[in-house]
JSON list of C-alpha atoms in Angstrom, two decimals:
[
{"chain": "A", "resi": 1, "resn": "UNK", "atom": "CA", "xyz": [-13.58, 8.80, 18.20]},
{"chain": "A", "resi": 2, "resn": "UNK", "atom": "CA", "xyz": [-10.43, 8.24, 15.99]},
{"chain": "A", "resi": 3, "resn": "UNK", "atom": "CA", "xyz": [-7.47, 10.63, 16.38]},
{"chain": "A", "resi": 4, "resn": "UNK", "atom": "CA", "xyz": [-4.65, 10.44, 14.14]},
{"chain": "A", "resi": 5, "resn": "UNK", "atom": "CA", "xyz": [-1.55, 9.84, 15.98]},
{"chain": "A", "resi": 6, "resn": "UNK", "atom": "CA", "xyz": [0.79, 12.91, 16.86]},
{"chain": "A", "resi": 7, "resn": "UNK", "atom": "CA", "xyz": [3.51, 10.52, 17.12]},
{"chain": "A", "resi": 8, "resn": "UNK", "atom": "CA", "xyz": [3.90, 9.71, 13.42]},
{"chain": "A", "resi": 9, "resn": "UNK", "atom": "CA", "xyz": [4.77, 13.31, 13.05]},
{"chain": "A", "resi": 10, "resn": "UNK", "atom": "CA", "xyz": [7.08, 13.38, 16.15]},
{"chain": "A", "resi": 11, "resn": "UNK", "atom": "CA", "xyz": [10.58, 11.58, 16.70]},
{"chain": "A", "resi": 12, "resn": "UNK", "atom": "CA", "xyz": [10.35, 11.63, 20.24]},
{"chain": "A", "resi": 13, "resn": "UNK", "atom": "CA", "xyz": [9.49, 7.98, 20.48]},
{"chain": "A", "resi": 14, "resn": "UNK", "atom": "CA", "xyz": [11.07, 4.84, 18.96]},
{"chain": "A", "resi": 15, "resn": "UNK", "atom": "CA", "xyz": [14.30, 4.09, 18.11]},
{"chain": "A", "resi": 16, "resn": "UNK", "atom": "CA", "xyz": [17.05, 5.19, 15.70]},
{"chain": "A", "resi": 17, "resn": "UNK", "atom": "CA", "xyz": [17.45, 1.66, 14.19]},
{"chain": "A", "resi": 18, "resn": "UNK", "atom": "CA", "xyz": [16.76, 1.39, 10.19]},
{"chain": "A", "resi": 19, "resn": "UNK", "atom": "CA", "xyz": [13.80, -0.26, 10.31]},
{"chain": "A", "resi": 20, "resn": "UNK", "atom": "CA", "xyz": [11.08, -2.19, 12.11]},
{"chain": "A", "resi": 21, "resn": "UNK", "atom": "CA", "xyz": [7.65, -1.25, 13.90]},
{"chain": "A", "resi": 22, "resn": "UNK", "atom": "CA", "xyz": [7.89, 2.08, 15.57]},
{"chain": "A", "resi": 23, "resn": "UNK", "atom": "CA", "xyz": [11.22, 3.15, 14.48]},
{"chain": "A", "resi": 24, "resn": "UNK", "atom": "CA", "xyz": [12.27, 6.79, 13.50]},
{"chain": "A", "resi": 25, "resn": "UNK", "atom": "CA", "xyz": [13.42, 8.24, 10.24]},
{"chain": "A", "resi": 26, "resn": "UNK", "atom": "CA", "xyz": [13.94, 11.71, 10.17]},
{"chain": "A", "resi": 27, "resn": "UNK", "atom": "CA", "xyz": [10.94, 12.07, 12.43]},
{"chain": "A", "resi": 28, "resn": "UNK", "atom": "CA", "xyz": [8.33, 9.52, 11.14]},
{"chain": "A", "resi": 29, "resn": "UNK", "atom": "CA", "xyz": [7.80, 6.68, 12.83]},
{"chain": "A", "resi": 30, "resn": "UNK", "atom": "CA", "xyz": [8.16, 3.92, 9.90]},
{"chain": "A", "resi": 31, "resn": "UNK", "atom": "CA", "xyz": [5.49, 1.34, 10.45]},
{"chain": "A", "resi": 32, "resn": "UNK", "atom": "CA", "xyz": [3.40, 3.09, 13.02]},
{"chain": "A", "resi": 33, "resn": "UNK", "atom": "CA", "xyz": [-0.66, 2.51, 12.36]},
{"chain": "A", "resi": 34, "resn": "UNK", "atom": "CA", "xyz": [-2.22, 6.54, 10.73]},
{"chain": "A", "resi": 35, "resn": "UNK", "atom": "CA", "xyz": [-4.72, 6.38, 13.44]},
{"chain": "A", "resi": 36, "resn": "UNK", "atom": "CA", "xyz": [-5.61, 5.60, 17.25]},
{"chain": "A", "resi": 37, "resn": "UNK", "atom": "CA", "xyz": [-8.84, 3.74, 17.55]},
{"chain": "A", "resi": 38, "resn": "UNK", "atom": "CA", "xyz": [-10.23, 2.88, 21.00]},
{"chain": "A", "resi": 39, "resn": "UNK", "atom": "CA", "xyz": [-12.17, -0.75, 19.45]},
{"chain": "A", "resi": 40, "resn": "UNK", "atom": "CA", "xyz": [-8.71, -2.30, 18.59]},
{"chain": "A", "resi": 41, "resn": "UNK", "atom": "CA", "xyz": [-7.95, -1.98, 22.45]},
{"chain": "A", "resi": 42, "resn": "UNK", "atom": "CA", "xyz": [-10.95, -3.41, 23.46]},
{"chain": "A", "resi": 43, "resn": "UNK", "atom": "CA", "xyz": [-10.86, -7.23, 20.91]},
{"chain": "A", "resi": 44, "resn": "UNK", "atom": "CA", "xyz": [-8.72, -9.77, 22.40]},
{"chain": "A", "resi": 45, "resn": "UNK", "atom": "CA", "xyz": [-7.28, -12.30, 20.29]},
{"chain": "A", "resi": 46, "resn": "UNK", "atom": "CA", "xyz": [-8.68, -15.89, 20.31]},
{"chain": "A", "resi": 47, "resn": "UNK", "atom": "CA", "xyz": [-7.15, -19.50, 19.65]},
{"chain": "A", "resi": 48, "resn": "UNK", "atom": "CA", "xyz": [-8.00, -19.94, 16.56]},
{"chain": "A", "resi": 49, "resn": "UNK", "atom": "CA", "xyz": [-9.79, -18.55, 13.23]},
{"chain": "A", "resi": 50, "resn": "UNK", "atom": "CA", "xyz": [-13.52, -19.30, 14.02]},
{"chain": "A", "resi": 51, "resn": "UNK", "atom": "CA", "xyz": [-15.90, -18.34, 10.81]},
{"chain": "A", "resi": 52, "resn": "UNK", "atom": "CA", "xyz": [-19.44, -17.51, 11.03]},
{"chain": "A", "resi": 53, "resn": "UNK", "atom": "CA", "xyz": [-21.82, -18.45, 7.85]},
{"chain": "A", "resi": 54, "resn": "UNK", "atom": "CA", "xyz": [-23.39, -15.27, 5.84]},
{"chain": "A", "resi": 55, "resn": "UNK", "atom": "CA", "xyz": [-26.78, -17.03, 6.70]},
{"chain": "A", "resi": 56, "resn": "UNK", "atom": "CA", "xyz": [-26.27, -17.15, 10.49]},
{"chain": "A", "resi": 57, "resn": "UNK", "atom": "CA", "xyz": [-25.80, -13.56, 10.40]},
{"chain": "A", "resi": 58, "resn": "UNK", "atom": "CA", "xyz": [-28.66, -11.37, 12.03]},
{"chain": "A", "resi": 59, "resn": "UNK", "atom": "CA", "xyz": [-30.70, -9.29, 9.47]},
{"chain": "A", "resi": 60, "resn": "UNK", "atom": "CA", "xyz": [-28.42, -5.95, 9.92]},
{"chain": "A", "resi": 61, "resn": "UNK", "atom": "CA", "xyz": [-25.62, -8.12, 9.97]},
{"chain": "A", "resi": 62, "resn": "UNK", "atom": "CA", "xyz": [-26.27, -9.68, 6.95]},
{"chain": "A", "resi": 63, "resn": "UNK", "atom": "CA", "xyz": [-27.50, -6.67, 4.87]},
{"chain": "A", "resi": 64, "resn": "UNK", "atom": "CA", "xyz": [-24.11, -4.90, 5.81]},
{"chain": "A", "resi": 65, "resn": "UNK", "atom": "CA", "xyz": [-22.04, -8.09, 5.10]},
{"chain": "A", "resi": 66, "resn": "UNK", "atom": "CA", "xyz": [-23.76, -8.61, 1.21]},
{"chain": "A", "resi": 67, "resn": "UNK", "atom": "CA", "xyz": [-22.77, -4.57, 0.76]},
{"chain": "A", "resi": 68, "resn": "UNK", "atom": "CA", "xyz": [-19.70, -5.55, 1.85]},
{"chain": "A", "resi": 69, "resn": "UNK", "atom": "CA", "xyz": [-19.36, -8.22, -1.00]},
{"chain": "A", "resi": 70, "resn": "UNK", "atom": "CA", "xyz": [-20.53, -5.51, -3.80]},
{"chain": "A", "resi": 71, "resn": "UNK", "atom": "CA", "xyz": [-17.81, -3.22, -2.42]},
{"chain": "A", "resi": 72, "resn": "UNK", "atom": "CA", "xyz": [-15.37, -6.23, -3.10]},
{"chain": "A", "resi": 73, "resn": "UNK", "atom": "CA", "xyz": [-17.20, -6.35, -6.55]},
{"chain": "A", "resi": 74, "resn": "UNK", "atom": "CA", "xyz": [-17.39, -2.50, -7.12]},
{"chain": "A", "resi": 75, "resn": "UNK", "atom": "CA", "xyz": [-13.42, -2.15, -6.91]},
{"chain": "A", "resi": 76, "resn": "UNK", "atom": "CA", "xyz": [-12.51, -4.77, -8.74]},
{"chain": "A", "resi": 77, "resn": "UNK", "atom": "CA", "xyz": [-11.50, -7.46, -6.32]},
{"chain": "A", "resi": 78, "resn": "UNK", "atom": "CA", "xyz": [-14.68, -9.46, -7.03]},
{"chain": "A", "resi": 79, "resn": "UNK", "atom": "CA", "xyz": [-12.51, -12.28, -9.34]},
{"chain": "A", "resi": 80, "resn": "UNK", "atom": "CA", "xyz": [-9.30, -12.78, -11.27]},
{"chain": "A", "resi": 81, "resn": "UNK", "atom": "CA", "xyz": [-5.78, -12.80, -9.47]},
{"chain": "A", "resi": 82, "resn": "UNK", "atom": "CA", "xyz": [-6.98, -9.80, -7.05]},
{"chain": "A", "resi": 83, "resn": "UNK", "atom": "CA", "xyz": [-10.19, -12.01, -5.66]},
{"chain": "A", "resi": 84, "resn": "UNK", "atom": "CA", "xyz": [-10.84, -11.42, -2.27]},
{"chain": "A", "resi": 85, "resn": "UNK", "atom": "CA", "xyz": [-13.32, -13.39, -0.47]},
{"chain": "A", "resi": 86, "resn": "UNK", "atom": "CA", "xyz": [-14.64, -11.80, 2.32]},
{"chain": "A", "resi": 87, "resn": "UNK", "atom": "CA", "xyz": [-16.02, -13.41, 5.48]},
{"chain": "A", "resi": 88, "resn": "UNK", "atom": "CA", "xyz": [-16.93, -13.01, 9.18]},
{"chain": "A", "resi": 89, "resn": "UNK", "atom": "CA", "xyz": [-15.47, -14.09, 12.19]},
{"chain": "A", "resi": 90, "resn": "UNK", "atom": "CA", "xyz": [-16.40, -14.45, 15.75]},
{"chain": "A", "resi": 91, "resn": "UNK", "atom": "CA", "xyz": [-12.77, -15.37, 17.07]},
{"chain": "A", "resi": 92, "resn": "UNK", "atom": "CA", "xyz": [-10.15, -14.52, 15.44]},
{"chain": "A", "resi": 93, "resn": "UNK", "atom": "CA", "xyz": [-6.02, -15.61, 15.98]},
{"chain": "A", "resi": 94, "resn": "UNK", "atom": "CA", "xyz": [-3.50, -13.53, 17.87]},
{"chain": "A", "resi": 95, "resn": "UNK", "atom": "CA", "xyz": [-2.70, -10.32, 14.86]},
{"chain": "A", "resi": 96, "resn": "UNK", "atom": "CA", "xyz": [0.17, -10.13, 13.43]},
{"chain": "A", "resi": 97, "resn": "UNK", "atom": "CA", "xyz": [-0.76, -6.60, 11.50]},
{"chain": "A", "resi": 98, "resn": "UNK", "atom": "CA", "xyz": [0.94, -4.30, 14.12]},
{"chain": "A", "resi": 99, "resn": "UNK", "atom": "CA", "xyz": [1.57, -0.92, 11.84]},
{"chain": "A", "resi": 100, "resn": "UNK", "atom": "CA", "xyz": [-2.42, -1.64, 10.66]},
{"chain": "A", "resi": 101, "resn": "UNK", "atom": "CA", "xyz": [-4.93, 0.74, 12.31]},
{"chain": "A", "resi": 102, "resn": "UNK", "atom": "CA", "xyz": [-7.46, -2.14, 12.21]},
{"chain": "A", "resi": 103, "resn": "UNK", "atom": "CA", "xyz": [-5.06, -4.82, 12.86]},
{"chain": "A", "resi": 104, "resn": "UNK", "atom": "CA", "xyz": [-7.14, -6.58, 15.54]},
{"chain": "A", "resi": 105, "resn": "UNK", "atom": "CA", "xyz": [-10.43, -6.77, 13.31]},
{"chain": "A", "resi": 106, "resn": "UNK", "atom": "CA", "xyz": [-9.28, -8.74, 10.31]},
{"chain": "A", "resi": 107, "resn": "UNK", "atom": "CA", "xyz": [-7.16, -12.04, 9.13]},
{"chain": "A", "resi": 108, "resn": "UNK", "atom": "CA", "xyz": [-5.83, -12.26, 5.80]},
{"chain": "A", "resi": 109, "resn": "UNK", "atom": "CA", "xyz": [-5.16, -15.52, 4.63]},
{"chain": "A", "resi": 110, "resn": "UNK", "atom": "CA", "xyz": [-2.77, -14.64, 1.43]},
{"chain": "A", "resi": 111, "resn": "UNK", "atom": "CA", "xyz": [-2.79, -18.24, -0.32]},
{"chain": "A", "resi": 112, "resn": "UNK", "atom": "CA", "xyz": [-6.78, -18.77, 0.30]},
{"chain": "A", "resi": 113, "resn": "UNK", "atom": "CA", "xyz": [-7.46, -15.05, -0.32]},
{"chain": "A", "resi": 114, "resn": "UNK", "atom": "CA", "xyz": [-10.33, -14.85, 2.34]},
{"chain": "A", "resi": 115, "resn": "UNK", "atom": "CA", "xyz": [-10.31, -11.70, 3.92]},
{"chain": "A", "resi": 116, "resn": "UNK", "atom": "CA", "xyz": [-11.92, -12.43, 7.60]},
{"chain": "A", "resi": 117, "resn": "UNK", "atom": "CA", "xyz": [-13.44, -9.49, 9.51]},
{"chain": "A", "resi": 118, "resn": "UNK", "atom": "CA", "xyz": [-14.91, -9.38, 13.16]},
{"chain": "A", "resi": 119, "resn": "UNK", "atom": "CA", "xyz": [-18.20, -9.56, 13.56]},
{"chain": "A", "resi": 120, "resn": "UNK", "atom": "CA", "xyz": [-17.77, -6.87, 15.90]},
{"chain": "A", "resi": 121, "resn": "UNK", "atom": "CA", "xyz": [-17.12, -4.41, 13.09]},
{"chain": "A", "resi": 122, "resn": "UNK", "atom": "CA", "xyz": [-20.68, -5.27, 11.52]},
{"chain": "A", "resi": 123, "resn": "UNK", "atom": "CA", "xyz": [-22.49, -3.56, 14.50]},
{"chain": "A", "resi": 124, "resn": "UNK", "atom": "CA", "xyz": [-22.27, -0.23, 12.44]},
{"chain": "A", "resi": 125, "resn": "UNK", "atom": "CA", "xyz": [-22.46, 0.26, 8.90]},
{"chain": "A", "resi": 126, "resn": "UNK", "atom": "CA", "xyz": [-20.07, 2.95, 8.43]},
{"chain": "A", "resi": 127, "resn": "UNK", "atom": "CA", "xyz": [-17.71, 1.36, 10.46]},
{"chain": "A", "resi": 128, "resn": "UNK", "atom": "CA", "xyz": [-17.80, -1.94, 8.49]},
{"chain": "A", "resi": 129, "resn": "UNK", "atom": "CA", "xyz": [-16.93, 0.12, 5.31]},
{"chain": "A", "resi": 130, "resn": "UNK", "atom": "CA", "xyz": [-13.96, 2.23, 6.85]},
{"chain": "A", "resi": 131, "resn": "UNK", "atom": "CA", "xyz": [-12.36, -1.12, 7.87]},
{"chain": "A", "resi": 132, "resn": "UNK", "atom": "CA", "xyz": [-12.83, -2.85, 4.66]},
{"chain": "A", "resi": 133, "resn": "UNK", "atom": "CA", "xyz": [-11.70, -0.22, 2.18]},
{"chain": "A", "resi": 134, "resn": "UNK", "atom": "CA", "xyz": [-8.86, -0.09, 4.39]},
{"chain": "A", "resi": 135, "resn": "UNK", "atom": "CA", "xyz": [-8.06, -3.48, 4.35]},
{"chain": "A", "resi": 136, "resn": "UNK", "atom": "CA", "xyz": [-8.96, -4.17, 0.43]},
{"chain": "A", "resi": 137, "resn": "UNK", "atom": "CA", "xyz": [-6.26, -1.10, -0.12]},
{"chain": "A", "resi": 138, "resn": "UNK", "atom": "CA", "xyz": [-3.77, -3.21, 2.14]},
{"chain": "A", "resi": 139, "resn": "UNK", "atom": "CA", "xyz": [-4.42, -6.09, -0.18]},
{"chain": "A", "resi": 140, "resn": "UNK", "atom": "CA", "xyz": [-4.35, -4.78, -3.12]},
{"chain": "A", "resi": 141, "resn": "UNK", "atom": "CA", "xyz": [-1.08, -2.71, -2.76]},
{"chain": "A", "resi": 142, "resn": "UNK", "atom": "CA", "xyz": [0.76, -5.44, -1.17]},
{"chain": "A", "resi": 143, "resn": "UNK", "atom": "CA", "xyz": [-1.12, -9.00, -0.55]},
{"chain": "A", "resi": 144, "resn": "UNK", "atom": "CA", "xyz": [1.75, -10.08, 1.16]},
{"chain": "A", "resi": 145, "resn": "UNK", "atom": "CA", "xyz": [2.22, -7.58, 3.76]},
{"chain": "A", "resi": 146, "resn": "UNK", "atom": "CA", "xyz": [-1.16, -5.55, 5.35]},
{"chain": "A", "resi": 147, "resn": "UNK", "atom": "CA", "xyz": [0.77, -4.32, 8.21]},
{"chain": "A", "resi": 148, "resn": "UNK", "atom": "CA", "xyz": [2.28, -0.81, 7.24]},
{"chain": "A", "resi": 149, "resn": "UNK", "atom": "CA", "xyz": [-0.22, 1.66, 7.07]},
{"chain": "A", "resi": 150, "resn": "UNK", "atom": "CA", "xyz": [2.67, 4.24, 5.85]},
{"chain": "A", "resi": 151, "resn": "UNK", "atom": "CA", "xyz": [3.33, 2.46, 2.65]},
{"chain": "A", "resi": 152, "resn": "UNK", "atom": "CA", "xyz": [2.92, 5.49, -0.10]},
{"chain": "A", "resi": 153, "resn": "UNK", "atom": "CA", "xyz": [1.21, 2.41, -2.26]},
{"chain": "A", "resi": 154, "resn": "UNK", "atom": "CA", "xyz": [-1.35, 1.37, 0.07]},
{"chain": "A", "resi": 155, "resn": "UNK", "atom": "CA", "xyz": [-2.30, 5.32, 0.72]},
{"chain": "A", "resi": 156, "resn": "UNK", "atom": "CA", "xyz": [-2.57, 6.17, -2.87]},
{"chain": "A", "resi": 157, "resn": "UNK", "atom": "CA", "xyz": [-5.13, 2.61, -3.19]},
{"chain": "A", "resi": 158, "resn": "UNK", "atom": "CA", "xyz": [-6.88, 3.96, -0.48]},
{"chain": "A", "resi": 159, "resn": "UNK", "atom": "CA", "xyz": [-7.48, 7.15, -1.53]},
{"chain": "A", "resi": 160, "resn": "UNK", "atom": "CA", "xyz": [-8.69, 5.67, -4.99]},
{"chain": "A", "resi": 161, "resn": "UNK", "atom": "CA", "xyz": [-10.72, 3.35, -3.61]},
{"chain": "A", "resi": 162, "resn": "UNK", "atom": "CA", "xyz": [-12.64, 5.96, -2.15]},
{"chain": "A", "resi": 163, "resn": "UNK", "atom": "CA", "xyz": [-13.02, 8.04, -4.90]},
{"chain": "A", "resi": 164, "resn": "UNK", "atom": "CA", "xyz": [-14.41, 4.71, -6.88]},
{"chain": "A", "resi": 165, "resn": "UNK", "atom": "CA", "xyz": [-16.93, 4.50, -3.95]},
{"chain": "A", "resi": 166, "resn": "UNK", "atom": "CA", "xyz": [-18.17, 7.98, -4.12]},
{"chain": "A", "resi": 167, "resn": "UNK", "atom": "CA", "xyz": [-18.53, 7.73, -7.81]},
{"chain": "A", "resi": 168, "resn": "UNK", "atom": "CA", "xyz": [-20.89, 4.36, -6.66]},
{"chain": "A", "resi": 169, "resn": "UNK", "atom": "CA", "xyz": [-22.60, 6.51, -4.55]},
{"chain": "A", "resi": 170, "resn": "UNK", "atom": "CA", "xyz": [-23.19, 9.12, -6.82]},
{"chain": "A", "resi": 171, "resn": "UNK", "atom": "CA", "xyz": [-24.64, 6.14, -9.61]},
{"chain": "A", "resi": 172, "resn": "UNK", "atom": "CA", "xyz": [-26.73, 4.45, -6.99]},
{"chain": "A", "resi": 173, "resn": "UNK", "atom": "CA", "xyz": [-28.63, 7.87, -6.14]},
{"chain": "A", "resi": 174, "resn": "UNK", "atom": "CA", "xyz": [-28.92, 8.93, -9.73]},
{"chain": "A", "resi": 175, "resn": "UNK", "atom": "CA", "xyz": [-30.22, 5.99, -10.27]},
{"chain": "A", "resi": 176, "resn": "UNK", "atom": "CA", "xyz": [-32.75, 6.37, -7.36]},
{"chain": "A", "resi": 177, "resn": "UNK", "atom": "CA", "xyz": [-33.96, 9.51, -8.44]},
{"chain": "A", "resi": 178, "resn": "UNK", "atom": "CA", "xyz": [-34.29, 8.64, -11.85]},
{"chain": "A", "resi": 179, "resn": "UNK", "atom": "CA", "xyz": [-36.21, 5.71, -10.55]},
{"chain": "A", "resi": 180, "resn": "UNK", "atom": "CA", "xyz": [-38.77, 8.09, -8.05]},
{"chain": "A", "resi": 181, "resn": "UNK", "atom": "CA", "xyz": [-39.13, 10.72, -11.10]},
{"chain": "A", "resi": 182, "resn": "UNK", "atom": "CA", "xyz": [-40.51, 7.66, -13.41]},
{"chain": "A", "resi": 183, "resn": "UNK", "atom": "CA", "xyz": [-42.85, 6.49, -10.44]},
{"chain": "A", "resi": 184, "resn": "UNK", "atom": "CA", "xyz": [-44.06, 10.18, -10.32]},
{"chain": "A", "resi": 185, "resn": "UNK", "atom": "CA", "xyz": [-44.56, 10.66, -13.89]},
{"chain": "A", "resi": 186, "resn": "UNK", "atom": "CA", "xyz": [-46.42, 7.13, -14.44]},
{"chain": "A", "resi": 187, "resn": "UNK", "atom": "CA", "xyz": [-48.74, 8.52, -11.58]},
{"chain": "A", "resi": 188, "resn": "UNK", "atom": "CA", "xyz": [-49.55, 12.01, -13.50]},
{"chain": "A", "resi": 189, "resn": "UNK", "atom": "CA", "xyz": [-50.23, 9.62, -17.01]},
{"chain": "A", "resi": 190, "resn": "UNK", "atom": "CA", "xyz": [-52.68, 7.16, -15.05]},
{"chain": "A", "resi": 191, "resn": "UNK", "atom": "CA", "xyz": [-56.03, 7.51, -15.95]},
{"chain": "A", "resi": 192, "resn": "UNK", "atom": "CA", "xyz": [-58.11, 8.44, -12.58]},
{"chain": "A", "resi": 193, "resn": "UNK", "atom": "CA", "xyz": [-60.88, 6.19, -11.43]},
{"chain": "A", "resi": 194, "resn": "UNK", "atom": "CA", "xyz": [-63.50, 9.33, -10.34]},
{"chain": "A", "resi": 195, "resn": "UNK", "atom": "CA", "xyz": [-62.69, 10.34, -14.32]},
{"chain": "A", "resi": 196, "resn": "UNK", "atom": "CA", "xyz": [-63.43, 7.02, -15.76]},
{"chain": "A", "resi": 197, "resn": "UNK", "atom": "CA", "xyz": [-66.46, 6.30, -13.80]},
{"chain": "A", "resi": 198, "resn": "UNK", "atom": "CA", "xyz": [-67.83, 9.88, -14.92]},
{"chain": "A", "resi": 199, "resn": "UNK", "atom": "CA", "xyz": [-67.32, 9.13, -18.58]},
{"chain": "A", "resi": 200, "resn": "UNK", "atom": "CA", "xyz": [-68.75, 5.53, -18.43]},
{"chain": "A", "resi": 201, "resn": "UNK", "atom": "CA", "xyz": [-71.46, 7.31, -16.60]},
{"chain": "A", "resi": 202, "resn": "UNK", "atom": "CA", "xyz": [-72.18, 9.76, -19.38]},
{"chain": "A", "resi": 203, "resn": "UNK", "atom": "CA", "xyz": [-72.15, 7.58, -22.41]},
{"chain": "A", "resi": 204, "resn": "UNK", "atom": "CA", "xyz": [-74.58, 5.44, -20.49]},
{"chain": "A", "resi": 205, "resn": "UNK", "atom": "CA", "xyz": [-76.89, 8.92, -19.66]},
{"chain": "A", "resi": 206, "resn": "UNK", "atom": "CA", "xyz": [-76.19, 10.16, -23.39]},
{"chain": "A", "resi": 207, "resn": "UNK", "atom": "CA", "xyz": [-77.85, 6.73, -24.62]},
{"chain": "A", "resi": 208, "resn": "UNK", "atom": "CA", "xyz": [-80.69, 6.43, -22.00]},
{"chain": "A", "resi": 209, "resn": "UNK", "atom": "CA", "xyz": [-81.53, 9.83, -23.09]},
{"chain": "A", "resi": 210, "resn": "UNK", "atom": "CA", "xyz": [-81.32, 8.46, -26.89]},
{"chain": "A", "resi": 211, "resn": "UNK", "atom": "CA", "xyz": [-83.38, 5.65, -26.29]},
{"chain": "A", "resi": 212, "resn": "UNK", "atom": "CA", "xyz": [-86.30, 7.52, -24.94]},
{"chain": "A", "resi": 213, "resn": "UNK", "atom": "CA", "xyz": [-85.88, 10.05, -27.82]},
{"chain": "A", "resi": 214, "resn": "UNK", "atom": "CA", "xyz": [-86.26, 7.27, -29.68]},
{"chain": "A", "resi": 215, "resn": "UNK", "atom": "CA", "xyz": [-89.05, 5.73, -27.83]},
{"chain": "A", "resi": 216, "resn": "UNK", "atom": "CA", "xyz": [-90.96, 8.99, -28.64]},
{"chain": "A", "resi": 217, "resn": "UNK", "atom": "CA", "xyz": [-90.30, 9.62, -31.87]},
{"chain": "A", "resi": 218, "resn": "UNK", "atom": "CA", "xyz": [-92.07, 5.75, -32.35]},
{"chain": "A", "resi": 219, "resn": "UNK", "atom": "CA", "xyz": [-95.48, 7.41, -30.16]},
{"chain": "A", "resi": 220, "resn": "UNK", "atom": "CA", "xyz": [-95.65, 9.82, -32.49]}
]
């Protein structure tokens, strides 16, 4: 589970000094990550930046990583100066986002704008989208610098960014229902086989019946 960290709060730890990761002002640790997450522990760095192509991805993986890419879209990062382009990773280089609560599952390349995310972090859906809103937020608030998760900017992105997927939410299952409530009344307006059969079955009884009146009336 994620805790937020009690030491952000605290000034028993760090340093006095005016700046840097982990140092105290008045109590708050400038530059210290909001939350604790057991998964950064657990990715160690690799060599190098080693990419995986969408279409190698396994079927979950892929499904998550093209939601991914309308998240991108659905904030506004889709083209223009803010483009981000995201991508997966299987190795990524030694992080250098200490102060970032998911520093060890993404590289940001500023000049290329290609946002690279662990492939780890695809495993669960949720989990994908916590790390890329956060990291989109980063971006957006300061492309040059992701690593200080207690920049007032990047907090107030955030925090937008998840209202603007809520409201997405809230359009995509409107849109659903709207979608199940047509199917449902198309099914009440189409015209039921046992019903047709019995009417093509009367008019065809109604003019039997006529012809042998008829045949009769010709006896006589």
């Amino acid at each position: 589970p994620i805790s937020l960290r009690s030491e952000i709060y605290s000034g028993d730890e760090g340093s006095s000094e005016a700046g840097g990761y982990g140092s105290a002002r008045g109590g708050l640790r400038v530059g210290a990550p909001l939350f604790d997450d057991p998964a950064e522990a657990e990715f160690a760095a690799g060599a190098s930046l080693q990419l995986v192509p969408p279409e190698a991805l396994e079927l979950r993986e892929r499904m998550r990583f093209d939601f991914g890419v309308s998240v991108v879209a659905a904030v506004g990062m889709a083209g223009g100066p803010e483009r981000v382009e995201l991508a997966v990773a299987t190795e990524l280089p030694p992080s250098r986002n200490g102060g970032n609560t998911y520093g060890n599952s993404f590289h940001w390349d500023d000049r290329a704008r290609v946002l690279a995310v662990r492939r780890e972090r695809l495993q669960e859906g949720g989990e994908f989208m916590d790390v890329l809103i956060h990291c989109l937020a980063h971006i957006r608030a300061n492309p040059a610098d992701v690593t200080r998760d207690d920049d007032p900017v990047f907090l107030s992105e955030l925090h937008g960014m998840i209202r603007a997927m809520g409201q997405e939410l809230f359009k995509a299952q409107r849109q659903a229902e709207r979608a199940r409530e047509d199917a449902q009344m198309e099914e009440l307006l189409r015209p039921r086989g046992d019903l047709a059969g019995m009417g093509t079955g009367t008019s065809v009884g109604g003019g039997g019946a006529a012809a042998a009146g008829g045949g009769a009336r010709s006896g006589t």
